[in-house]
């Protein structure tokens, strides 16, 4: 007789020959297993089993919290302290930027017949060339400097057509002292009335009846740029809460008829002398000209590191509030450590 098993559960099967339901032998074996009864002696042993002493984690937690506190405390950035350790290095040798590790990222820069730079790459000037006594007042009076900077920004802002349709909220944000603002230093040709009235009021109050008007101040500084300026102006606040890497570039790569860039430094405190106000520069051995197809206001970007011996961190000091250079003679970058109210650039 052939036994065909048809499972109906984990414990039973049907014998197709007899039709009887049978238990699996495995289950029968399981039924015969007996559990060792717990006796008084085993219960005593279980009761006597020593309990594990709780681990004292207080010291571990304390160390972990201390590490987290140390990691969460931000390092204090002190621009004044950092710049006090920097050297201006204004006698640095010129650099041949096209025969080294530096790479020009802008297209069309031809260096085959560039002329050697045959003049000092940069120079300092006093505000006294604009108005006698302006340098001393500018460096000794924080209130005057702040009022003058704010007045220049507001007069440029409210006379620039591109800003005319901005909301009051956006305008207020753009005029905050820790923002950068740009426009033109030149009075629009079609403007009949004076443009820099707020500046005129600040100068008159500080310098008396002999003070220049606001329009005269801006025009005299702009005139230092030469006979063919772009007239572009920008007030740069920049990064002032951390150290940044240098980003070397030329603003335009143009210097028509020897036109120059003029930086006007606004120091962070009265009678300040030190680095961190002006842009950093590198004197080039050979002039760098942009091709005619290059946009006048498009920078020429360089990538790579420059040895510290070539980097100049121009010194700001009373009597040296203005820094002047030709854009084709120097690479420049935002300072790695900025310590200033701002720097205004005239081109």
mmCIF file of N, CA and C in Angstrom, residues 38 95 110 129 146 169 183 198 218-219 286 296 303:
data_model
loop_
_atom_site.group_PDB
_atom_site.id
_atom_site.type_symbol
_atom_site.label_atom_id
_atom_site.label_comp_id
_atom_site.label_asym_id
_atom_site.label_seq_id
_atom_site.Cartn_x
_atom_site.Cartn_y
_atom_site.Cartn_z
ATOM 1 N N UNK A 38 12.150 23.220 38.329
ATOM 2 C CA UNK A 38 12.933 24.128 39.170
ATOM 3 C C UNK A 38 12.822 23.691 40.611
ATOM 4 N N UNK A 95 56.487 90.820 -10.589
ATOM 5 C CA UNK A 95 56.281 89.413 -10.918
ATOM 6 C C UNK A 95 55.958 89.265 -12.399
ATOM 7 N N UNK A 110 46.742 88.412 -24.978
ATOM 8 C CA UNK A 110 47.971 88.224 -25.756
ATOM 9 C C UNK A 110 49.140 88.845 -24.990
ATOM 10 N N UNK A 129 45.421 117.104 -1.386
ATOM 11 C CA UNK A 129 45.477 117.550 -2.778
ATOM 12 C C UNK A 129 44.071 117.908 -3.275
ATOM 13 N N UNK A 146 32.110 108.887 9.095
ATOM 14 C CA UNK A 146 30.875 108.128 8.902
ATOM 15 C C UNK A 146 29.826 108.963 8.176
ATOM 16 N N UNK A 169 11.926 99.599 1.268
ATOM 17 C CA UNK A 169 12.581 98.543 2.047
ATOM 18 C C UNK A 169 13.891 98.114 1.393
ATOM 19 N N UNK A 183 27.907 102.938 -8.623
ATOM 20 C CA UNK A 183 27.250 103.930 -9.478
ATOM 21 C C UNK A 183 28.315 104.646 -10.292
ATOM 22 N N UNK A 198 23.981 116.371 -0.005
ATOM 23 C CA UNK A 198 24.240 115.860 1.346
ATOM 24 C C UNK A 198 25.719 115.958 1.680
ATOM 25 N N UNK A 218 33.890 115.024 -5.471
ATOM 26 C CA UNK A 218 33.836 113.834 -6.323
ATOM 27 C C UNK A 218 34.540 114.062 -7.647
ATOM 28 N N UNK A 219 34.383 115.268 -8.223
ATOM 29 C CA UNK A 219 35.012 115.548 -9.502
ATOM 30 C C UNK A 219 36.539 115.585 -9.379
ATOM 31 N N UNK A 286 55.495 92.904 -16.638
ATOM 32 C CA UNK A 286 55.055 93.311 -17.971
ATOM 33 C C UNK A 286 53.586 93.722 -17.929
ATOM 34 N N UNK A 296 34.733 96.497 -21.352
ATOM 35 C CA UNK A 296 35.490 97.473 -20.553
ATOM 36 C C UNK A 296 35.406 97.189 -19.058
ATOM 37 N N UNK A 303 44.176 82.450 -11.767
ATOM 38 C CA UNK A 303 44.068 81.385 -10.768
ATOM 39 C C UNK A 303 45.462 80.925 -10.370
#
